[in-house]
Tab-separated table of N, CA and C in Angstrom:
chain	number	residue	atom	x	y	z
A	1	MET	N	-11.851	98.796	145.450
A	1	MET	CA	-12.208	100.444	145.838
A	1	MET	C	-10.744	100.776	146.996
A	2	LEU	N	-9.796	99.667	146.962
A	2	LEU	CA	-8.626	100.828	147.807
A	2	LEU	C	-7.567	100.533	146.743
A	3	TRP	N	-7.455	100.412	145.736
A	3	TRP	CA	-7.247	100.356	144.135
A	3	TRP	C	-7.312	102.201	144.252
A	4	ILE	N	-8.835	102.554	143.400
A	4	ILE	CA	-9.150	103.519	143.116
A	4	ILE	C	-9.294	104.453	144.579
A	5	LYS	N	-8.876	103.969	145.722
A	5	LYS	CA	-8.741	104.627	146.661
A	5	LYS	C	-7.193	105.856	146.674
A	6	ALA	N	-6.514	104.535	146.276
A	6	ALA	CA	-5.190	105.086	146.802
A	6	ALA	C	-4.310	105.723	145.149
A	7	PHE	N	-5.099	106.350	143.692
A	7	PHE	CA	-5.310	106.492	143.127
A	7	PHE	C	-5.345	108.122	143.044
A	8	HIS	N	-6.309	108.257	144.142
A	8	HIS	CA	-7.015	109.726	144.611
A	8	HIS	C	-6.187	110.747	144.733
A	9	ILE	N	-5.904	109.845	146.137
A	9	ILE	CA	-4.514	110.232	146.982
A	9	ILE	C	-3.827	110.229	146.015
A	10	ILE	N	-3.195	110.316	145.088
A	10	ILE	CA	-2.130	109.618	144.784
A	10	ILE	C	-2.204	111.153	143.889
A	11	SER	N	-2.794	111.454	143.491
A	11	SER	CA	-3.627	112.191	142.443
A	11	SER	C	-3.974	113.814	142.949
A	12	ILE	N	-4.334	113.521	144.199
A	12	ILE	CA	-4.776	114.948	144.902
A	12	ILE	C	-3.675	115.828	145.961
A	13	ILE	N	-2.125	114.049	146.298
A	13	ILE	CA	-0.706	114.351	146.132
A	13	ILE	C	-0.034	115.788	145.027
A	14	THR	N	-0.235	115.678	144.234
A	14	THR	CA	0.518	115.458	142.657
A	14	THR	C	-0.369	117.519	142.297
A	15	TRP	N	-2.068	117.057	143.198
A	15	TRP	CA	-1.986	118.277	142.822
A	15	TRP	C	-2.153	119.567	143.794
A	16	PHE	N	-2.480	119.268	144.545
A	16	PHE	CA	-1.571	120.226	145.670
A	16	PHE	C	0.371	121.270	145.540
A	17	ALA	N	0.752	119.481	145.087
A	17	ALA	CA	2.182	119.781	144.564
A	17	ALA	C	2.127	120.987	143.990
A	18	ALA	N	1.433	120.594	142.939
A	18	ALA	CA	1.037	122.265	141.308
A	18	ALA	C	0.517	123.395	142.409
A	19	LEU	N	0.182	122.523	142.950
A	19	LEU	CA	-0.980	124.246	143.529
A	19	LEU	C	-0.436	125.266	144.737
A	20	PHE	N	0.389	124.773	145.067
A	20	PHE	CA	1.371	125.114	146.285
A	20	PHE	C	2.628	126.281	144.755
A	21	TYR	N	3.136	125.320	144.002
A	21	TYR	CA	4.343	125.217	143.505
A	21	TYR	C	4.185	126.581	142.167
A	22	LEU	N	2.470	126.615	141.716
A	22	LEU	CA	3.784	127.721	140.518
A	22	LEU	C	2.906	128.633	140.670
A	23	PRO	N	1.994	129.067	142.430
A	23	PRO	CA	2.061	131.158	143.130
A	23	PRO	C	3.476	131.042	143.636
A	24	ARG	N	3.490	129.745	143.601
A	24	ARG	CA	5.814	129.981	144.764
A	24	ARG	C	6.550	131.404	142.452
A	25	LEU	N	5.528	130.401	141.104
A	25	LEU	CA	6.862	130.098	140.972
A	25	LEU	C	5.835	132.771	140.393
A	26	PHE	N	4.891	131.896	140.328
A	26	PHE	CA	4.770	133.792	140.063
A	26	PHE	C	5.272	134.394	141.047
A	27	VAL	N	5.270	134.673	142.860
A	27	VAL	CA	6.182	135.016	143.603
A	27	VAL	C	7.794	135.847	142.852
A	28	TYR	N	8.046	134.238	141.862
A	28	TYR	CA	9.658	135.086	141.405
A	28	TYR	C	9.862	136.001	140.069
A	29	HIS	N	7.890	134.913	138.795
A	29	HIS	CA	8.710	135.824	138.164
A	29	HIS	C	7.622	137.161	138.110
A	30	ALA	N	7.207	137.686	139.369
A	30	ALA	CA	6.751	138.729	139.647
A	30	ALA	C	7.959	139.804	139.636
A	31	MET	N	8.554	139.191	140.459
A	31	MET	CA	9.808	139.606	141.027
A	31	MET	C	11.381	139.861	139.947
A	32	SER	N	10.566	139.522	139.301
A	32	SER	CA	11.537	139.139	137.536
A	32	SER	C	11.948	140.520	136.912
A	33	ASP	N	12.772	140.829	136.108
A	33	ASP	CA	12.876	142.237	135.226
A	33	ASP	C	13.831	142.154	134.621
A	34	ASP	N	14.361	140.386	134.527
A	34	ASP	CA	15.067	140.380	132.820
A	34	ASP	C	14.689	139.734	132.134
A	35	LYS	N	14.415	139.964	130.784
A	35	LYS	CA	14.046	139.137	129.683
A	35	LYS	C	13.832	137.554	129.875
A	36	ILE	N	15.507	136.168	129.797
A	36	ILE	CA	15.378	136.006	130.021
A	36	ILE	C	14.953	134.616	131.410
A	37	SER	N	15.035	135.703	132.297
A	37	SER	CA	13.445	135.119	133.561
A	37	SER	C	12.495	135.247	133.497
A	38	ILE	N	12.156	136.096	132.478
A	38	ILE	CA	10.647	135.936	131.693
A	38	ILE	C	10.671	135.036	131.739
A	39	GLU	N	11.256	134.555	130.359
A	39	GLU	CA	10.909	133.675	129.222
A	39	GLU	C	10.440	132.694	130.498
A	40	ARG	N	11.209	132.272	130.747
A	40	ARG	CA	12.445	131.087	131.563
A	40	ARG	C	10.952	130.945	132.389
A	41	PHE	N	10.154	132.007	132.992
A	41	PHE	CA	9.255	131.419	133.945
A	41	PHE	C	8.107	130.844	133.632
A	42	LYS	N	7.646	131.928	132.299
A	42	LYS	CA	6.174	131.203	131.393
A	42	LYS	C	6.922	130.264	131.336
A	43	ILE	N	7.737	129.669	130.582
A	43	ILE	CA	7.752	128.013	129.894
A	43	ILE	C	7.927	127.147	131.361
A	44	MET	N	7.977	127.429	132.414
A	44	MET	CA	7.874	126.707	134.240
A	44	MET	C	6.598	126.488	134.735
A	45	GLU	N	6.361	127.714	134.098
A	45	GLU	CA	4.327	127.669	134.863
A	45	GLU	C	3.171	127.158	133.956
A	46	ARG	N	3.684	127.182	132.419
A	46	ARG	CA	2.561	126.321	131.817
A	46	ARG	C	3.162	124.619	131.361
A	47	LYS	N	3.896	124.811	131.855
A	47	LYS	CA	4.104	123.164	131.551
A	47	LYS	C	3.783	122.322	132.439
A	48	LEU	N	4.222	123.232	133.387
A	48	LEU	CA	4.052	122.637	135.092
A	48	LEU	C	1.851	122.588	135.630
A	49	TYR	N	1.767	124.105	135.238
A	49	TYR	CA	0.221	123.712	135.240
A	49	TYR	C	-0.891	122.816	134.060
A	50	ARG	N	-0.740	122.648	133.042
A	50	ARG	CA	-0.393	121.681	131.842
A	50	ARG	C	-0.150	120.569	132.386
A	51	GLY	N	1.320	120.375	132.705
A	51	GLY	CA	0.906	118.931	132.360
A	51	GLY	C	0.994	118.273	133.864
A	52	ILE	N	0.552	118.926	134.560
A	52	ILE	CA	1.410	118.703	135.601
A	52	ILE	C	-0.240	118.414	136.849
A	53	MET	N	-0.250	120.510	136.822
A	53	MET	CA	-1.896	120.377	138.195
A	53	MET	C	-3.539	120.153	137.547
A	54	MET	N	-3.323	120.483	135.503
A	54	MET	CA	-4.389	119.980	134.770
A	54	MET	C	-4.582	119.018	135.350
A	55	PRO	N	-3.627	117.711	135.100
A	55	PRO	CA	-4.148	116.090	134.519
A	55	PRO	C	-4.193	115.590	136.657
A	56	SER	N	-4.237	115.915	137.060
A	56	SER	CA	-3.997	115.431	138.097
A	56	SER	C	-4.930	115.566	138.802
A	57	PHE	N	-5.642	117.099	138.155
A	57	PHE	CA	-6.951	117.134	138.982
A	57	PHE	C	-7.990	116.729	138.746
A	58	VAL	N	-7.720	117.322	137.499
A	58	VAL	CA	-8.622	115.520	136.411
A	58	VAL	C	-8.873	114.311	137.056
A	59	LEU	N	-7.648	113.380	137.358
A	59	LEU	CA	-7.836	112.662	138.064
A	59	LEU	C	-8.376	112.375	139.024
A	60	ALA	N	-7.498	113.112	140.836
A	60	ALA	CA	-8.561	113.188	141.281
A	60	ALA	C	-10.027	113.563	141.301
A	61	THR	N	-10.001	114.062	140.311
A	61	THR	CA	-11.636	114.223	139.867
A	61	THR	C	-12.478	113.181	139.900
A	62	ILE	N	-12.373	112.008	138.737
A	62	ILE	CA	-12.553	111.606	137.870
A	62	ILE	C	-12.239	110.315	139.397
A	63	PHE	N	-10.983	109.882	139.917
A	63	PHE	CA	-11.175	109.105	140.903
A	63	PHE	C	-12.137	108.964	142.844
A	64	GLY	N	-12.106	110.610	142.183
A	64	GLY	CA	-13.162	110.399	143.656
A	64	GLY	C	-14.938	111.112	143.307
A	65	ALA	N	-15.000	111.034	142.271
A	65	ALA	CA	-16.412	110.555	142.161
A	65	ALA	C	-16.683	109.430	141.478
A	66	TRP	N	-15.746	108.610	141.356
A	66	TRP	CA	-15.522	106.315	141.272
A	66	TRP	C	-15.976	106.300	142.835
A	67	MET	N	-15.581	106.998	143.912
A	67	MET	CA	-15.457	106.182	144.600
A	67	MET	C	-16.785	106.519	145.714
A	68	ILE	N	-17.466	107.812	145.168
A	68	ILE	CA	-18.256	108.045	145.427
A	68	ILE	C	-19.628	107.680	144.946
A	69	VAL	N	-19.125	106.906	143.328
A	69	VAL	CA	-20.090	106.770	143.014
A	69	VAL	C	-20.390	104.985	144.010
A	70	GLU	N	-19.654	104.177	143.904
A	70	GLU	CA	-19.971	103.451	143.476
A	70	GLU	C	-19.881	103.280	144.849
A	71	ASN	N	-19.934	103.422	146.371
A	71	ASN	CA	-19.937	103.946	147.439
A	71	ASN	C	-21.235	105.015	147.929
A	72	TRP	N	-22.213	105.406	146.953
A	72	TRP	CA	-23.411	105.936	147.525
A	72	TRP	C	-24.303	105.321	148.912
A	73	THR	N	-24.015	104.449	149.214
A	73	THR	CA	-25.097	104.266	150.635
A	73	THR	C	-24.137	104.447	151.372
A	74	TYR	N	-22.996	104.262	151.328
A	74	TYR	CA	-22.439	105.063	152.484
A	74	TYR	C	-22.339	106.234	152.125
A	75	TYR	N	-21.935	107.502	151.572
A	75	TYR	CA	-21.597	108.378	151.577
A	75	TYR	C	-22.385	109.043	151.905
A	76	SER	N	-23.562	109.076	150.983
A	76	SER	CA	-25.165	110.219	151.423
A	76	SER	C	-25.158	110.501	152.412
A	77	ILE	N	-25.115	110.033	153.863
A	77	ILE	CA	-24.808	109.944	154.404
A	77	ILE	C	-24.006	110.255	155.838
A	78	GLN	N	-23.447	111.125	155.064
A	78	GLN	CA	-21.316	111.455	155.360
A	78	GLN	C	-21.484	112.717	155.628
A	79	TYR	N	-22.082	113.495	156.716
A	79	TYR	CA	-21.856	115.410	156.935
A	79	TYR	C	-20.633	115.975	156.428
A	80	TRP	N	-20.024	114.439	156.376
A	80	TRP	CA	-18.736	115.201	156.512
A	80	TRP	C	-17.862	115.992	155.054
A	81	LEU	N	-18.534	114.296	154.436
A	81	LEU	CA	-18.158	114.887	152.365
A	81	LEU	C	-18.840	115.486	152.468
A	82	TYR	N	-20.098	115.632	152.515
A	82	TYR	CA	-20.270	117.462	151.970
A	82	TYR	C	-18.636	119.093	152.550
A	83	ALA	N	-19.530	118.547	153.653
A	83	ALA	CA	-17.320	119.850	154.024
A	83	ALA	C	-17.216	120.131	153.118
A	84	LYS	N	-16.514	118.572	153.414
A	84	LYS	CA	-15.505	118.377	152.560
A	84	LYS	C	-15.114	118.472	150.469
A	85	LEU	N	-16.306	118.786	149.901
A	85	LEU	CA	-16.488	118.915	149.060
A	85	LEU	C	-16.997	120.085	148.492
A	86	THR	N	-17.641	121.051	149.887
A	86	THR	CA	-17.765	121.469	149.784
A	86	THR	C	-16.346	123.478	150.454
A	87	LEU	N	-15.096	122.372	150.176
A	87	LEU	CA	-13.727	122.939	150.282
A	87	LEU	C	-13.280	123.116	149.391
A	88	VAL	N	-13.341	122.312	148.291
A	88	VAL	CA	-13.337	121.327	146.893
A	88	VAL	C	-13.070	122.589	146.096
A	89	VAL	N	-14.351	122.920	146.592
A	89	VAL	CA	-15.601	124.106	144.743
A	89	VAL	C	-15.005	125.189	145.461
A	90	PRO	N	-13.676	126.019	146.560
A	90	PRO	CA	-13.970	127.059	146.281
A	90	PRO	C	-11.282	126.888	145.336
A	91	LEU	N	-11.809	125.306	146.049
A	91	LEU	CA	-10.497	124.809	145.323
A	91	LEU	C	-10.074	124.924	144.444
A	92	ILE	N	-10.801	124.349	143.284
A	92	ILE	CA	-11.381	124.232	141.676
A	92	ILE	C	-10.816	125.763	141.236
A	93	ALA	N	-11.732	126.764	142.660
A	93	ALA	CA	-12.150	128.582	142.031
A	93	ALA	C	-10.667	128.609	141.334
A	94	TYR	N	-10.148	128.154	142.893
A	94	TYR	CA	-7.985	128.946	142.852
A	94	TYR	C	-7.843	128.052	141.452
A	95	HIS	N	-7.429	126.797	141.415
A	95	HIS	CA	-6.372	126.305	140.514
A	95	HIS	C	-7.106	127.011	138.473
A	96	PHE	N	-8.383	127.030	138.372
A	96	PHE	CA	-8.573	127.741	137.789
A	96	PHE	C	-8.692	129.485	137.035
A	97	TYR	N	-8.324	130.154	138.590
A	97	TYR	CA	-7.697	131.478	138.731
A	97	TYR	C	-6.749	130.951	138.583
A	98	CYS	N	-5.813	130.362	138.870
A	98	CYS	CA	-4.070	130.393	138.474
A	98	CYS	C	-3.865	130.010	137.415
A	99	GLY	N	-4.528	129.400	136.146
A	99	GLY	CA	-4.741	129.315	135.173
A	99	GLY	C	-4.527	131.315	134.359
A	100	HIS	N	-5.352	131.492	135.005
A	100	HIS	CA	-6.298	132.787	134.056
A	100	HIS	C	-4.585	133.594	134.598
A	101	LEU	N	-4.041	133.764	136.038
A	101	LEU	CA	-3.347	134.162	135.972
A	101	LEU	C	-2.082	133.522	135.323
A	102	LEU	N	-1.940	132.488	135.378
A	102	LEU	CA	-0.870	131.761	134.043
A	102	LEU	C	-0.600	133.228	132.816
A	103	THR	N	-2.172	133.114	132.078
A	103	THR	CA	-2.633	134.048	130.634
A	103	THR	C	-2.397	135.030	130.527
A	104	ILE	N	-1.939	135.687	131.569
A	104	ILE	CA	-2.203	137.523	132.327
A	104	ILE	C	-0.211	136.993	132.332
A	105	PHE	N	0.338	136.929	133.444
A	105	PHE	CA	1.725	136.805	133.280
A	105	PHE	C	2.049	136.302	131.455
A	106	LYS	N	2.070	135.376	130.472
A	106	LYS	CA	2.210	135.154	129.384
A	106	LYS	C	2.057	136.460	128.237
A	107	ALA	N	1.555	137.255	128.543
A	107	ALA	CA	1.090	137.808	127.932
A	107	ALA	C	1.548	139.679	128.750
A	108	ASN	N	2.535	138.863	129.579
A	108	ASN	CA	2.963	140.731	130.478
A	108	ASN	C	2.473	141.970	130.646
A	109	LYS	N	0.977	141.106	130.753
A	109	LYS	CA	0.029	141.670	131.600
A	109	LYS	C	-0.137	142.001	133.445
A	110	ASN	N	0.797	141.538	134.434
A	110	ASN	CA	1.079	141.847	135.626
A	110	ASN	C	0.925	142.682	135.991
A	111	THR	N	-0.059	142.853	136.827
A	111	THR	CA	0.286	144.192	137.699
A	111	THR	C	0.206	144.281	139.233
A	112	ARG	N	0.876	143.577	139.690
A	112	ARG	CA	0.756	142.875	140.963
A	112	ARG	C	1.904	142.249	141.022
A	113	SER	N	2.145	142.899	142.525
A	113	SER	CA	3.713	142.257	143.496
A	113	SER	C	3.768	141.444	143.997
A	114	HIS	N	4.751	141.414	143.974
A	114	HIS	CA	4.838	139.222	144.815
A	114	HIS	C	4.708	139.619	146.072
A	115	ILE	N	4.452	139.943	146.506
A	115	ILE	CA	4.191	140.563	147.727
A	115	ILE	C	1.959	139.784	147.778
A	116	PHE	N	1.789	139.906	147.047
A	116	PHE	CA	0.330	139.742	146.376
A	116	PHE	C	-0.259	138.377	146.049
A	117	TYR	N	1.303	137.820	145.534
A	117	TYR	CA	1.168	135.821	145.209
A	117	TYR	C	2.084	135.206	145.913
A	118	ARG	N	2.789	136.343	147.989
A	118	ARG	CA	2.901	134.806	148.987
A	118	ARG	C	2.140	135.004	149.082
A	119	TRP	N	1.265	135.830	149.605
A	119	TRP	CA	-0.458	135.883	150.377
A	119	TRP	C	-1.207	134.756	149.338
A	120	PHE	N	-1.372	135.790	148.698
A	120	PHE	CA	-2.295	134.170	147.156
A	120	PHE	C	-1.829	132.438	147.232
A	121	ASN	N	-0.176	132.085	148.022
A	121	ASN	CA	0.013	131.346	148.178
A	121	ASN	C	-0.242	130.597	149.037
A	122	GLU	N	-1.079	131.233	150.386
A	122	GLU	CA	-1.398	130.397	151.177
A	122	GLU	C	-2.807	129.876	151.452
A	123	PHE	N	-3.908	130.442	150.124
A	123	PHE	CA	-5.246	130.026	150.967
A	123	PHE	C	-5.187	128.408	150.238
A	124	PRO	N	-4.418	127.275	149.201
A	124	PRO	CA	-4.613	126.067	150.073
A	124	PRO	C	-4.035	125.516	150.904
A	125	VAL	N	-3.089	126.364	151.298
A	125	VAL	CA	-2.592	125.587	152.986
A	125	VAL	C	-3.486	125.318	153.712
A	126	LEU	N	-4.330	126.204	153.281
A	126	LEU	CA	-6.046	126.259	154.733
A	126	LEU	C	-7.018	125.760	154.535
A	127	ILE	N	-7.434	125.294	152.964
A	127	ILE	CA	-7.353	125.432	152.336
A	127	ILE	C	-7.669	122.927	152.533
A	128	LEU	N	-6.344	122.263	152.800
A	128	LEU	CA	-5.966	121.301	152.798
A	128	LEU	C	-5.857	120.902	154.119
A	129	VAL	N	-5.426	122.293	154.590
A	129	VAL	CA	-5.933	121.377	156.491
A	129	VAL	C	-7.505	121.165	157.170
A	130	ALA	N	-7.998	121.840	156.868
A	130	ALA	CA	-9.321	121.291	156.799
A	130	ALA	C	-10.017	120.339	156.373
A	131	ILE	N	-9.542	120.422	154.936
A	131	ILE	CA	-9.842	118.539	154.257
A	131	ILE	C	-9.107	117.024	155.117
A	132	VAL	N	-7.830	117.681	155.553
A	132	VAL	CA	-7.712	116.780	156.063
A	132	VAL	C	-8.548	116.202	157.759
A	133	ILE	N	-9.090	117.773	158.439
A	133	ILE	CA	-8.744	117.545	159.389
A	133	ILE	C	-10.763	116.774	159.375
A	134	LEU	N	-11.363	117.041	158.242
A	134	LEU	CA	-11.974	116.638	158.180
A	134	LEU	C	-12.677	114.694	157.375
A	135	VAL	N	-11.387	114.506	156.190
A	135	VAL	CA	-11.166	112.749	156.630
A	135	VAL	C	-11.325	112.361	157.646
A	136	VAL	N	-10.411	113.018	157.938
A	136	VAL	CA	-9.462	111.580	159.041
A	136	VAL	C	-10.219	111.417	160.197
A	137	VAL	N	-10.274	112.786	160.765
A	137	VAL	CA	-11.030	112.901	161.763
A	137	VAL	C	-13.011	112.417	162.237
A	138	LYS	N	-13.439	113.085	160.627
A	138	LYS	CA	-15.222	112.646	160.241
A	138	LYS	C	-15.875	113.657	161.728
A	139	PRO	N	-15.655	115.131	162.215
A	139	PRO	CA	-15.772	115.084	163.329
A	139	PRO	C	-17.522	115.620	163.179
A	140	PHE	N	-18.836	114.881	161.939
A	140	PHE	CA	-19.657	114.243	162.126
A	140	PHE	C	-20.796	113.738	160.451
C-alpha cells in the first residue's frame, strides 16, 4: 500500500505542477500579440494539458481511489478525508475549465486579460494549502 501512496503523491505533485503552470502560460498567451508567440503558446498549452496534466490527474484519481477502496474500514470514519474530497471536486472542475480555456485560446477567441489569468492562477494554491493541512494535521 505504501507504493500506491507514493505513486498517488507523485501524481498529485505532477498534477499540481501542471495546474500551476498552465494558467501561467495563459497569462503570457493573453499578453502576446505576435503570431509566432501565439502559436508557440498554443503548442505548449496543448502538450502540457494532454501530455502531463490529464495523465497525472487520471493517475492521481486511480491511486487515490485505490487507497480508499483497499482501506475502506479505516477511511470511512476519517472525516478529514471527506473534507479533502470535497475540496478535490472544485479542483477537478478547475482542471476541466483549464481545458475549456485551452480550446478558447486555440480558436483565438480569448477575451480575458492577463490580469484575469493572474488571479485565476491562484485558485489551486488555496486548495492545495487546505488539502495539505487536512491530510497532515487531520483536524477531525
